[in-house]
Amino acid sequence: MVADDGFDGGDDDRYLYYYDPESRLTRIAYGTDGEGTSGTLTAEYRYDDLGRRSDDVARACGAWPARRGFGYRPRVVAEALGYTSDGKVVVVAIQRMEAAWPRLEGTLKPAEEETLLTKCAPTPKPSAPTPKPFDPWKLEYVPRADERCVTCQRLYDRLNGESERLYEITRRQLIKAKKQEKARKRQKAERDKADDAMSRVQAVFKKRGCPAFPARVSRGYTIYHEGQAVSRIRQRDKWWEVLWRSYRDKWESIGDLGGVVFDTAEEAATYVLDDPMGIFWR
């Protein structure tokens, strides 16, 4: 690497800027021997694209690349690249320097050189706006959500399907409420029907003056006599069946061809009170 000896910059001439393509490191050293193997390293940074830019700058300054780098008027180019003579890094302004830097062959006067440096000075960047705090509940519009992506689909549902989802929830709740209301009405009708049948059975027992009394159970009415369950009247479809408590402690029918079935609860209660089993005989 050869420095430009035609420029006498005093101590500033000993600052050399070079680029190492192998390590991709850009360095500024003081007192280098031209190969970067000696001297005091004052600045170093990595920039992959700076090698090509540095070659263009070197050709514009009248110096050509050597084996591992290049040499040129150190102080002028170092300051134009954004360095000061003490090696402190400031802002790199390579683009503006490439556009404005002429070929240096010792023709520039000090005043023109200062003007050129002023023209190539880096423009201060505007301060970046303060980033807004991240809002985890903020909804973003997704124009085309992938239906195969669960996350996107959920986000899409939150954005575009909120009203439909609420409507679906409302519809399901309405169906559930209707089913519950229907079940309540059916249960009430069954209770009313059972109460009506119970009142008719009790009317028959009261009319006959029987000491036994009926009690409502889950599947009909059980007839108790002296604290013991002796008979049961239960509804089967449209008919009423009479069962008796056998000696095997089970509910059994005494009909020859099956259960004893009647059309109405009054007929079944009358059959029980006629006492074919001899329970109420005194």
Short mmCIF file of C-alpha atoms in Angstrom, two decimals:
data_model
loop_
_atom_site.label_atom_id
_atom_site.label_comp_id
_atom_site.label_asym_id
_atom_site.label_seq_id
_atom_site.Cartn_x
_atom_site.Cartn_y
_atom_site.Cartn_z
CA MET A 1 0.00 0.00 0.00
CA VAL A 2 1.47 3.30 -1.12
CA ALA A 3 0.64 6.66 0.43
CA ASP A 4 0.36 9.89 -1.55
CA ASP A 5 3.65 11.63 -0.75
CA GLY A 6 2.76 14.73 -2.78
CA PHE A 7 0.60 16.04 0.02
CA ASP A 8 2.36 17.51 3.03
CA GLY A 9 -0.08 17.38 5.90
CA GLY A 10 2.39 17.29 8.78
CA ASP A 11 1.44 14.78 11.45
CA ASP A 12 -1.91 14.24 9.73
CA ASP A 13 -0.05 12.67 6.81
CA ARG A 14 0.88 9.77 9.08
CA TYR A 15 -2.78 8.74 9.53
CA LEU A 16 -3.60 6.11 6.92
CA TYR A 17 -6.99 4.69 6.06
CA TYR A 18 -7.09 1.22 4.47
CA TYR A 19 -9.44 -1.68 3.86
CA ASP A 20 -8.50 -5.34 4.32
CA PRO A 21 -10.57 -7.51 1.92
CA GLU A 22 -9.63 -10.74 3.71
CA SER A 23 -10.97 -9.77 7.12
CA ARG A 24 -13.40 -7.18 5.69
CA LEU A 25 -12.15 -4.71 8.28
CA THR A 26 -11.72 -1.01 7.68
CA ARG A 27 -8.96 0.56 9.76
CA ILE A 28 -7.33 3.91 10.41
CA ALA A 29 -3.81 3.64 11.77
CA TYR A 30 -1.20 6.17 12.83
CA GLY A 31 2.41 5.75 11.81
CA THR A 32 1.78 2.78 9.51
CA ASP A 33 4.47 1.47 7.22
CA GLY A 34 2.09 1.19 4.27
CA GLU A 35 1.13 -2.45 4.79
CA GLY A 36 -0.82 -2.08 7.98
CA THR A 37 1.60 -4.27 9.90
CA SER A 38 2.91 -1.57 12.24
CA GLY A 39 1.70 1.63 13.79
CA THR A 40 -1.00 2.44 16.29
CA LEU A 41 -4.52 1.37 15.34
CA THR A 42 -6.90 4.25 16.08
CA ALA A 43 -10.15 3.07 14.49
CA GLU A 44 -11.55 -0.17 13.14
CA TYR A 45 -14.98 -1.25 11.98
CA ARG A 46 -16.52 -3.83 9.66
CA TYR A 47 -18.39 -2.82 6.52
CA ASP A 48 -18.70 -5.35 3.69
CA ASP A 49 -19.48 -2.86 0.97
CA LEU A 50 -16.81 -0.35 1.88
CA GLY A 51 -14.09 -2.03 -0.18
CA ARG A 52 -15.70 -1.17 -3.48
CA ARG A 53 -16.51 2.34 -2.35
CA SER A 54 -12.97 2.81 -1.05
CA ASP A 55 -11.49 1.79 -4.40
CA ASP A 56 -13.64 4.42 -6.16
CA VAL A 57 -12.58 7.04 -3.63
CA ALA A 58 -8.93 6.11 -4.07
CA ARG A 59 -9.10 6.44 -7.86
CA ALA A 60 -10.85 9.83 -7.48
CA CYS A 61 -8.05 10.96 -5.20
CA GLY A 62 -5.34 9.86 -7.63
CA ALA A 63 -4.16 6.83 -5.63
CA TRP A 64 -4.59 3.23 -6.80
CA PRO A 65 -5.22 0.10 -4.72
CA ALA A 66 -2.21 -1.96 -3.67
CA ARG A 67 -2.02 -5.59 -2.53
CA ARG A 68 -4.01 -5.33 0.70
CA GLY A 69 -5.45 -1.84 0.42
CA PHE A 70 -4.64 1.53 -0.98
CA GLY A 71 -3.06 4.83 0.01
CA TYR A 72 -4.01 8.42 -0.70
CA ARG A 73 -4.13 11.85 0.96
CA PRO A 74 -4.99 10.63 4.44
CA ARG A 75 -6.33 13.67 6.28
CA VAL A 76 -8.60 14.94 3.48
CA VAL A 77 -10.17 11.57 2.67
CA ALA A 78 -10.36 10.46 6.31
CA GLU A 79 -12.31 13.55 7.28
CA ALA A 80 -14.50 13.24 4.18
CA LEU A 81 -15.27 9.66 5.16
CA GLY A 82 -16.37 10.84 8.55
CA TYR A 83 -13.18 10.58 10.59
CA THR A 84 -11.24 13.21 12.45
CA SER A 85 -7.46 13.32 12.61
CA ASP A 86 -7.48 11.75 16.06
CA GLY A 87 -9.20 8.65 14.71
CA LYS A 88 -12.65 9.10 16.29
CA VAL A 89 -15.51 7.76 14.22
CA VAL A 90 -18.31 10.12 13.26
CA VAL A 91 -20.82 9.78 10.40
CA VAL A 92 -19.79 8.08 7.14
CA ALA A 93 -20.60 10.21 4.10
CA ILE A 94 -19.22 8.12 1.23
CA GLN A 95 -22.08 8.73 -1.23
CA ARG A 96 -21.77 12.51 -1.14
CA MET A 97 -17.99 12.33 -1.39
CA GLU A 98 -18.11 10.08 -4.46
CA ALA A 99 -20.44 12.51 -6.20
CA ALA A 100 -18.47 15.68 -5.39
CA TRP A 101 -14.82 14.61 -5.11
CA PRO A 102 -12.68 15.54 -8.16
CA ARG A 103 -9.43 13.91 -9.23
CA LEU A 104 -6.68 15.25 -6.95
CA GLU A 105 -3.40 15.95 -8.65
CA GLY A 106 -2.19 18.74 -6.41
CA THR A 107 -4.25 21.38 -8.23
CA LEU A 108 -6.56 22.33 -5.35
CA LYS A 109 -5.75 25.37 -3.30
CA PRO A 110 -6.27 25.36 0.47
CA ALA A 111 -9.43 27.51 0.13
CA GLU A 112 -10.88 25.17 -2.52
CA GLU A 113 -9.95 22.22 -0.35
CA GLU A 114 -11.82 23.67 2.63
CA THR A 115 -14.82 24.40 0.36
CA LEU A 116 -14.75 20.81 -0.86
CA LEU A 117 -14.58 19.48 2.67
CA THR A 118 -17.54 21.67 3.65
CA LYS A 119 -19.51 20.36 0.66
CA CYS A 120 -18.69 16.77 1.57
CA ALA A 121 -19.43 17.17 5.26
CA PRO A 122 -21.93 14.63 6.46
CA THR A 123 -25.50 15.79 6.82
CA PRO A 124 -26.84 15.32 10.35
CA LYS A 125 -29.57 12.72 10.38
CA PRO A 126 -32.92 13.72 11.83
CA SER A 127 -33.68 12.19 15.15
CA ALA A 128 -35.76 9.06 14.86
CA PRO A 129 -39.33 9.39 16.12
CA THR A 130 -40.06 7.89 19.49
CA PRO A 131 -41.54 4.44 18.91
CA LYS A 132 -45.04 3.97 20.23
CA PRO A 133 -45.43 1.51 23.07
CA PHE A 134 -46.46 -1.95 21.94
CA ASP A 135 -50.14 -2.63 22.45
CA PRO A 136 -50.74 -6.40 22.71
CA TRP A 137 -54.51 -5.92 22.32
CA LYS A 138 -54.31 -3.86 19.15
CA LEU A 139 -56.07 -5.47 16.19
CA GLU A 140 -54.48 -5.38 12.76
CA TYR A 141 -56.32 -5.89 9.52
CA VAL A 142 -55.46 -9.12 7.72
CA PRO A 143 -56.73 -8.92 4.11
CA ARG A 144 -56.19 -12.56 3.23
CA ALA A 145 -55.74 -14.89 6.17
CA ASP A 146 -54.51 -18.39 5.46
CA GLU A 147 -57.26 -20.75 6.55
CA ARG A 148 -54.69 -23.44 7.22
CA CYS A 149 -52.92 -21.24 9.78
CA VAL A 150 -54.57 -21.50 13.16
CA THR A 151 -53.08 -18.22 14.42
CA CYS A 152 -54.11 -16.29 11.32
CA GLN A 153 -57.55 -17.85 11.43
CA ARG A 154 -58.02 -16.85 15.05
CA LEU A 155 -56.87 -13.32 14.28
CA TYR A 156 -59.16 -13.24 11.26
CA ASP A 157 -62.04 -14.37 13.46
CA ARG A 158 -61.27 -11.62 15.95
CA LEU A 159 -61.24 -8.97 13.20
CA ASN A 160 -63.87 -9.90 10.65
CA GLY A 161 -65.91 -12.52 12.44
CA GLU A 162 -66.55 -10.88 15.79
CA SER A 163 -70.15 -10.03 15.02
CA GLU A 164 -70.77 -13.43 13.43
CA ARG A 165 -69.16 -15.15 16.41
CA LEU A 166 -71.33 -13.19 18.82
CA TYR A 167 -74.37 -14.00 16.70
CA GLU A 168 -73.43 -17.68 16.79
CA ILE A 169 -73.08 -17.56 20.55
CA THR A 170 -76.43 -15.81 20.84
CA ARG A 171 -78.05 -18.35 18.53
CA ARG A 172 -76.66 -21.28 20.52
CA GLN A 173 -77.80 -19.73 23.77
CA LEU A 174 -81.23 -19.15 22.26
CA ILE A 175 -81.48 -22.78 21.13
CA LYS A 176 -80.39 -23.93 24.58
CA ALA A 177 -82.93 -21.66 26.25
CA LYS A 178 -85.69 -22.93 23.96
CA LYS A 179 -84.80 -26.54 24.76
CA GLN A 180 -84.81 -25.78 28.48
CA GLU A 181 -88.14 -24.03 28.19
CA LYS A 182 -89.57 -26.96 26.23
CA ALA A 183 -88.32 -29.41 28.85
CA ARG A 184 -89.83 -27.30 31.64
CA LYS A 185 -93.16 -27.22 29.84
CA ARG A 186 -93.08 -30.99 29.29
CA GLN A 187 -92.22 -31.63 32.93
CA LYS A 188 -94.96 -29.27 34.06
CA ALA A 189 -97.46 -31.03 31.80
CA GLU A 190 -96.41 -34.38 33.18
CA ARG A 191 -96.75 -33.09 36.74
CA ASP A 192 -100.16 -31.63 35.99
CA LYS A 193 -101.26 -34.87 34.36
CA ALA A 194 -99.91 -36.90 37.27
CA ASP A 195 -101.59 -34.62 39.76
CA ASP A 196 -104.86 -35.00 37.88
CA ALA A 197 -104.55 -38.81 37.85
CA MET A 198 -103.59 -38.74 41.53
CA SER A 199 -106.67 -36.71 42.39
CA ARG A 200 -108.91 -39.16 40.52
CA VAL A 201 -107.34 -42.17 42.32
CA GLN A 202 -107.74 -40.42 45.67
CA ALA A 203 -111.38 -39.67 44.84
CA VAL A 204 -112.06 -43.39 44.27
CA PHE A 205 -110.37 -44.34 47.55
CA LYS A 206 -112.29 -41.66 49.44
CA LYS A 207 -115.58 -42.75 47.94
CA ARG A 208 -115.01 -46.40 48.90
CA GLY A 209 -113.77 -45.48 52.36
CA CYS A 210 -110.71 -47.71 52.05
CA PRO A 211 -108.09 -47.41 54.80
CA ALA A 212 -105.30 -47.69 52.22
CA PHE A 213 -103.81 -44.54 50.66
CA PRO A 214 -101.99 -43.94 47.35
CA ALA A 215 -98.60 -42.28 47.09
CA ARG A 216 -97.05 -40.91 43.93
CA VAL A 217 -93.77 -42.49 42.80
CA SER A 218 -91.59 -42.07 39.74
CA ARG A 219 -93.46 -44.60 37.59
CA GLY A 220 -97.00 -44.43 38.94
CA TYR A 221 -98.84 -44.68 42.28
CA THR A 222 -98.11 -47.13 45.06
CA ILE A 223 -100.95 -48.25 47.35
CA TYR A 224 -99.95 -48.56 51.02
CA HIS A 225 -101.92 -50.54 53.63
CA GLU A 226 -100.85 -50.61 57.24
CA GLY A 227 -97.49 -49.17 56.28
CA GLN A 228 -96.74 -51.80 53.63
CA ALA A 229 -96.71 -51.34 49.85
CA VAL A 230 -99.25 -53.82 48.53
CA SER A 231 -100.15 -52.64 45.03
CA ARG A 232 -99.03 -50.29 42.30
CA ILE A 233 -100.88 -48.51 39.52
CA ARG A 234 -98.64 -47.37 36.70
CA GLN A 235 -99.33 -45.85 33.29
CA ARG A 236 -98.16 -47.70 30.20
CA ASP A 237 -98.73 -45.70 27.01
CA LYS A 238 -102.49 -44.95 27.05
CA TRP A 239 -103.44 -47.60 29.60
CA TRP A 240 -103.10 -48.20 33.32
CA GLU A 241 -101.58 -51.42 34.66
CA VAL A 242 -102.04 -52.92 38.14
CA LEU A 243 -99.18 -54.77 39.87
CA TRP A 244 -99.12 -56.60 43.22
CA ARG A 245 -96.37 -57.12 45.71
CA SER A 246 -95.61 -60.85 45.74
CA TYR A 247 -94.17 -63.01 48.46
CA ARG A 248 -90.87 -62.85 46.54
CA ASP A 249 -90.82 -59.13 47.32
CA LYS A 250 -91.29 -58.16 43.67
CA TRP A 251 -93.92 -56.31 41.68
CA GLU A 252 -95.85 -58.92 39.67
CA SER A 253 -99.05 -59.11 37.63
CA ILE A 254 -101.78 -61.67 38.35
CA GLY A 255 -103.35 -61.67 34.89
CA ASP A 256 -103.67 -65.00 33.08
CA LEU A 257 -102.63 -63.56 29.72
CA GLY A 258 -100.26 -60.87 31.01
CA GLY A 259 -100.69 -57.74 33.04
CA VAL A 260 -104.05 -56.46 34.19
CA VAL A 261 -104.59 -53.30 32.10
CA PHE A 262 -107.39 -50.72 32.30
CA ASP A 263 -108.37 -47.75 30.22
CA THR A 264 -108.58 -45.20 33.05
CA ALA A 265 -106.99 -44.64 36.43
CA GLU A 266 -110.43 -44.87 38.09
CA GLU A 267 -110.97 -48.38 36.74
CA ALA A 268 -107.50 -49.45 37.94
CA ALA A 269 -108.17 -47.98 41.42
CA THR A 270 -111.56 -49.72 41.56
CA TYR A 271 -109.93 -53.04 40.66
CA VAL A 272 -107.43 -52.62 43.47
CA LEU A 273 -110.19 -51.83 45.96
CA ASP A 274 -112.21 -54.85 44.83
CA ASP A 275 -109.34 -56.68 46.54
CA PRO A 276 -108.83 -59.80 44.41
CA MET A 277 -105.76 -60.63 46.51
CA GLY A 278 -107.71 -60.49 49.79
CA ILE A 279 -105.57 -57.79 51.28
CA PHE A 280 -108.35 -55.55 52.58
CA TRP A 281 -110.61 -58.31 53.91
CA ARG A 282 -111.48 -57.92 57.50
#
